[in-house]
Amino acid sequence: MRSQKPKANLPYKSPKELEKLVEESVNNSKGPYVSPTQFEAIFDHAFEESQATGNHAELYRRVGLLYYRLKKMHPEEIVIDPNSLTKDFIEAVCSRIVASYYGEAPEDSGLEEDEDSVHEIQSSGTIEHPTVERQQSPSPNEEPENQDEQNDYTEDYIVELPKSGPYTVEQLRIEVDRYNEEYEEFRVKKGVLKAEFADLDDARSRLDQDCKNFEKQKEKLLEEVQELEAKKQSLEQERQRLDNDKQSINQEREIVEEMRRTLEQNDQIIKQKSQSLAKAKTSLEREQQRFEEERRSKKDREQDLEKENRDLKEEKQSSLQKEQSLVEEMRRHEQESKLFRQENQRLKLEKQSLMQKLQSLMQKPQSLMEKSQSSKQEHDGLKQERDTLKQELDSLKQEHDSLKRKHRNFEERRTHLDTLLMPSIDGRGLNGLGAHCMMGWKDRLHDYKLLLDQKALAMKSR
């Protein structure tokens, strides 16, 4: 509920520029000044407006920070440039802070939006990590339950033999060797794919664990920020208590000053009385001499005079005692004043140490924010690496499926060759060609397997 609307075209665009402008205004030694009490009234007005808008925390913190910095630089008199920092200007500051918090300009404010101020105030120090969804991929060791239903091989792998006429041993040997080469190559590729699938599963589990660790670290950072906020509030309360103690000490100092003035007045009175007593003493001595001269003639009055003399001596003694008591009281008050000054100095030093602790605690959340930002960047990099690994996994999966199809085709071809190599039941057909062509076949197959194993080891070493 502002009594006046903020002026348009104010000399600032963001909270950072506003703080810079306030520092320049404080360092200015010209123009009228605003006392701390008047600035506190402006601060209270801004806080009432924050209650109306609902943005209590940010508005209270911003305006409170301005007031604290001004009062710290000039405790007695806050020097203000009249063209920059007026009551209307402070109300415009409050309106600007509310607009920056909600991301929209206030009505009739004449202020332009500044994205930097919006991002600065809306940043809460929290980083949300997206959850990682694990996709289930079939194990490379799993085989289909029914291979007949997935028998979608191509006809490129069917053995091409002459359609008519007898088959020569060389033709059958070439087909068997080619089939064995392709089968061994398939077995090698299948083993490599199994190893790669295992590595990808390990990498995926490590990525999931890293994501969980990042979530725990984020929660721990949020708890630390909350603890720092609580410590900051307790330090603010301690500072307020110290200010109250300082005011009470100043009041007691004024009381001591007044007592000292009264003691000085009493000292003057004592001096005056001592002077009067000295004069009375001289007069008494004169009277005594006169009485000595008249003693012979006035013996009757001698006793009266001696009694009067004794009374005067007693009065003098009492006055001297009073003077000594006043001097001792003055010394005691001086000692108390000295103790008060030492206590005041100790409180000042304690306040300075508390302010240093407060500044260090205010700088710590900024470092935590930077640490959280770096962890977010590292998490984004791990996420990109996970996406690339998933793409590689999909490509390897497709290659695995193609190799499985090739394996089924190889099985068909081998069955076909076995039927061709087997002798007929009635003794006709190949006339024992199958038994002849199988001689030495196992030895050649073993040598070829060894060769393929050596090639696979060479590929792995590369």
Short mmCIF file of C-alpha atoms in Angstrom, two decimals, residues 22-187:
data_model
loop_
_atom_site.label_atom_id
_atom_site.label_comp_id
_atom_site.label_asym_id
_atom_site.label_seq_id
_atom_site.Cartn_x
_atom_site.Cartn_y
_atom_site.Cartn_z
CA VAL A 22 24.17 3.21 -3.21
CA GLU A 23 27.93 2.97 -2.63
CA GLU A 24 28.51 6.05 -4.80
CA SER A 25 25.77 7.93 -2.93
CA VAL A 26 27.27 6.99 0.45
CA ASN A 27 30.73 8.15 -0.59
CA ASN A 28 29.33 11.47 -1.76
CA SER A 29 30.05 14.24 0.77
CA LYS A 30 27.72 16.85 -0.72
CA GLY A 31 24.01 17.46 -0.31
CA PRO A 32 21.65 16.85 2.60
CA TYR A 33 21.78 13.72 4.72
CA VAL A 34 19.19 11.19 5.88
CA SER A 35 19.53 10.13 9.50
CA PRO A 36 19.38 6.42 10.48
CA THR A 37 15.99 6.91 12.10
CA GLN A 38 14.54 8.39 8.90
CA PHE A 39 16.00 5.58 6.84
CA GLU A 40 14.53 3.03 9.28
CA ALA A 41 11.11 4.59 8.67
CA ILE A 42 11.60 4.07 4.92
CA PHE A 43 12.68 0.50 5.64
CA ASP A 44 9.52 -0.15 7.72
CA HIS A 45 7.40 1.23 4.91
CA ALA A 46 9.05 -1.18 2.44
CA PHE A 47 8.44 -4.11 4.79
CA GLU A 48 4.71 -3.25 5.09
CA GLU A 49 4.55 -3.28 1.30
CA SER A 50 6.24 -6.71 1.25
CA GLN A 51 3.48 -8.05 3.53
CA ALA A 52 0.88 -6.82 1.04
CA THR A 53 2.62 -8.39 -1.98
CA GLY A 54 3.48 -11.69 -0.29
CA ASN A 55 7.22 -11.54 -1.16
CA HIS A 56 8.49 -11.17 2.41
CA ALA A 57 11.92 -12.79 2.40
CA GLU A 58 13.55 -11.30 -0.70
CA LEU A 59 12.26 -7.74 -0.21
CA TYR A 60 13.20 -7.75 3.47
CA ARG A 61 16.69 -9.02 2.65
CA ARG A 62 17.37 -6.53 -0.16
CA VAL A 63 16.23 -3.37 1.62
CA GLY A 64 17.79 -4.57 4.87
CA LEU A 65 21.11 -5.07 3.07
CA LEU A 66 21.01 -1.50 1.74
CA TYR A 67 20.25 -0.10 5.19
CA TYR A 68 22.98 -2.17 6.83
CA ARG A 69 25.64 -1.08 4.34
CA LEU A 70 24.70 2.58 4.65
CA LYS A 71 24.66 2.47 8.45
CA LYS A 72 27.98 0.62 8.56
CA MET A 73 29.72 3.24 6.43
CA HIS A 74 28.17 6.25 8.21
CA PRO A 75 26.80 5.30 11.66
CA GLU A 76 25.96 8.85 12.71
CA GLU A 77 24.99 10.56 9.46
CA ILE A 78 24.22 8.76 6.18
CA VAL A 79 25.21 11.07 3.33
CA ILE A 80 22.74 10.72 0.45
CA ASP A 81 22.69 12.20 -3.01
CA PRO A 82 19.23 13.91 -3.27
CA ASN A 83 19.02 13.10 -7.00
CA SER A 84 19.37 9.35 -6.52
CA LEU A 85 18.25 8.04 -3.11
CA THR A 86 14.99 9.59 -1.91
CA LYS A 87 11.91 8.09 -0.34
CA ASP A 88 10.27 7.68 -3.76
CA PHE A 89 13.47 6.03 -4.98
CA ILE A 90 13.41 3.50 -2.10
CA GLU A 91 9.74 2.73 -2.84
CA ALA A 92 10.69 2.19 -6.49
CA VAL A 93 13.46 -0.15 -5.32
CA CYS A 94 10.89 -2.20 -3.40
CA SER A 95 8.59 -2.30 -6.43
CA ARG A 96 11.50 -3.34 -8.66
CA ILE A 97 12.49 -6.18 -6.33
CA VAL A 98 8.92 -7.52 -6.27
CA ALA A 99 8.80 -7.34 -10.08
CA SER A 100 12.15 -9.14 -10.38
CA TYR A 101 10.98 -11.89 -8.03
CA TYR A 102 7.78 -12.61 -9.95
CA GLY A 103 9.30 -12.00 -13.39
CA GLU A 104 6.92 -9.19 -14.43
CA ALA A 105 6.99 -5.37 -14.30
CA PRO A 106 4.66 -3.54 -11.82
CA GLU A 107 1.84 -1.39 -13.15
CA ASP A 108 2.78 2.21 -14.06
CA SER A 109 6.30 1.74 -12.74
CA GLY A 110 8.11 2.84 -15.90
CA LEU A 111 10.82 0.24 -15.32
CA GLU A 112 12.20 -2.07 -17.99
CA GLU A 113 12.56 -5.78 -17.38
CA ASP A 114 16.05 -7.03 -16.66
CA GLU A 115 16.62 -10.74 -17.05
CA ASP A 116 19.79 -10.62 -14.96
CA SER A 117 17.92 -9.38 -11.89
CA VAL A 118 15.20 -12.00 -12.40
CA HIS A 119 17.73 -14.81 -12.59
CA GLU A 120 19.72 -13.41 -9.68
CA ILE A 121 16.75 -13.32 -7.29
CA GLN A 122 15.00 -16.46 -8.49
CA SER A 123 18.14 -18.59 -8.07
CA SER A 124 17.66 -20.63 -4.88
CA GLY A 125 20.81 -22.68 -5.01
CA THR A 126 19.02 -25.92 -5.81
CA ILE A 127 19.86 -28.14 -8.89
CA GLU A 128 17.40 -30.71 -10.11
CA HIS A 129 18.99 -33.83 -11.65
CA PRO A 130 16.83 -35.80 -14.04
CA THR A 131 16.35 -39.40 -13.08
CA VAL A 132 18.01 -42.00 -15.22
CA GLU A 133 15.70 -44.67 -16.57
CA ARG A 134 17.42 -47.97 -17.22
CA GLN A 135 16.32 -49.79 -20.31
CA GLN A 136 16.20 -53.54 -20.12
CA SER A 137 18.27 -55.11 -22.86
CA PRO A 138 18.28 -58.81 -23.60
CA SER A 139 21.36 -60.72 -22.51
CA PRO A 140 23.65 -61.81 -25.30
CA ASN A 141 23.57 -65.34 -23.84
CA GLU A 142 19.79 -65.68 -24.19
CA GLU A 143 18.67 -67.83 -27.06
CA PRO A 144 15.13 -67.80 -28.52
CA GLU A 145 12.93 -70.60 -27.17
CA ASN A 146 11.62 -71.60 -30.55
CA GLN A 147 14.08 -71.10 -33.38
CA ASP A 148 11.59 -72.29 -36.00
CA GLU A 149 9.38 -69.21 -35.44
CA GLN A 150 12.38 -66.86 -36.04
CA ASN A 151 13.74 -68.64 -39.12
CA ASP A 152 13.86 -65.48 -41.25
CA TYR A 153 17.17 -66.10 -43.00
CA THR A 154 17.95 -64.88 -46.51
CA GLU A 155 18.64 -67.14 -49.47
CA ASP A 156 22.13 -65.74 -49.95
CA TYR A 157 23.58 -68.41 -47.62
CA ILE A 158 22.10 -71.44 -49.39
CA VAL A 159 24.79 -73.70 -50.80
CA GLU A 160 24.95 -73.37 -54.55
CA LEU A 161 25.72 -76.79 -56.09
CA PRO A 162 25.18 -78.05 -59.60
CA LYS A 163 21.56 -79.04 -60.15
CA SER A 164 22.39 -82.18 -62.07
CA GLY A 165 25.21 -84.57 -62.50
CA PRO A 166 27.50 -86.03 -59.89
CA TYR A 167 29.25 -83.71 -57.37
CA THR A 168 33.00 -83.75 -57.31
CA VAL A 169 35.01 -84.07 -54.12
CA GLU A 170 36.65 -80.69 -54.76
CA GLN A 171 33.29 -78.95 -54.98
CA LEU A 172 32.12 -80.49 -51.70
CA ARG A 173 35.44 -79.72 -50.01
CA ILE A 174 35.25 -76.04 -51.08
CA GLU A 175 31.70 -75.75 -49.73
CA VAL A 176 32.60 -77.40 -46.42
CA ASP A 177 35.69 -75.19 -45.98
CA ARG A 178 33.71 -72.05 -46.75
CA TYR A 179 31.02 -73.08 -44.30
CA ASN A 180 33.61 -73.77 -41.57
CA GLU A 181 35.32 -70.41 -42.15
CA GLU A 182 32.06 -68.51 -41.88
CA TYR A 183 30.98 -70.50 -38.82
CA GLU A 184 34.26 -69.83 -36.98
CA GLU A 185 34.07 -66.15 -37.91
CA PHE A 186 30.54 -66.07 -36.48
CA ARG A 187 31.73 -67.73 -33.23
#
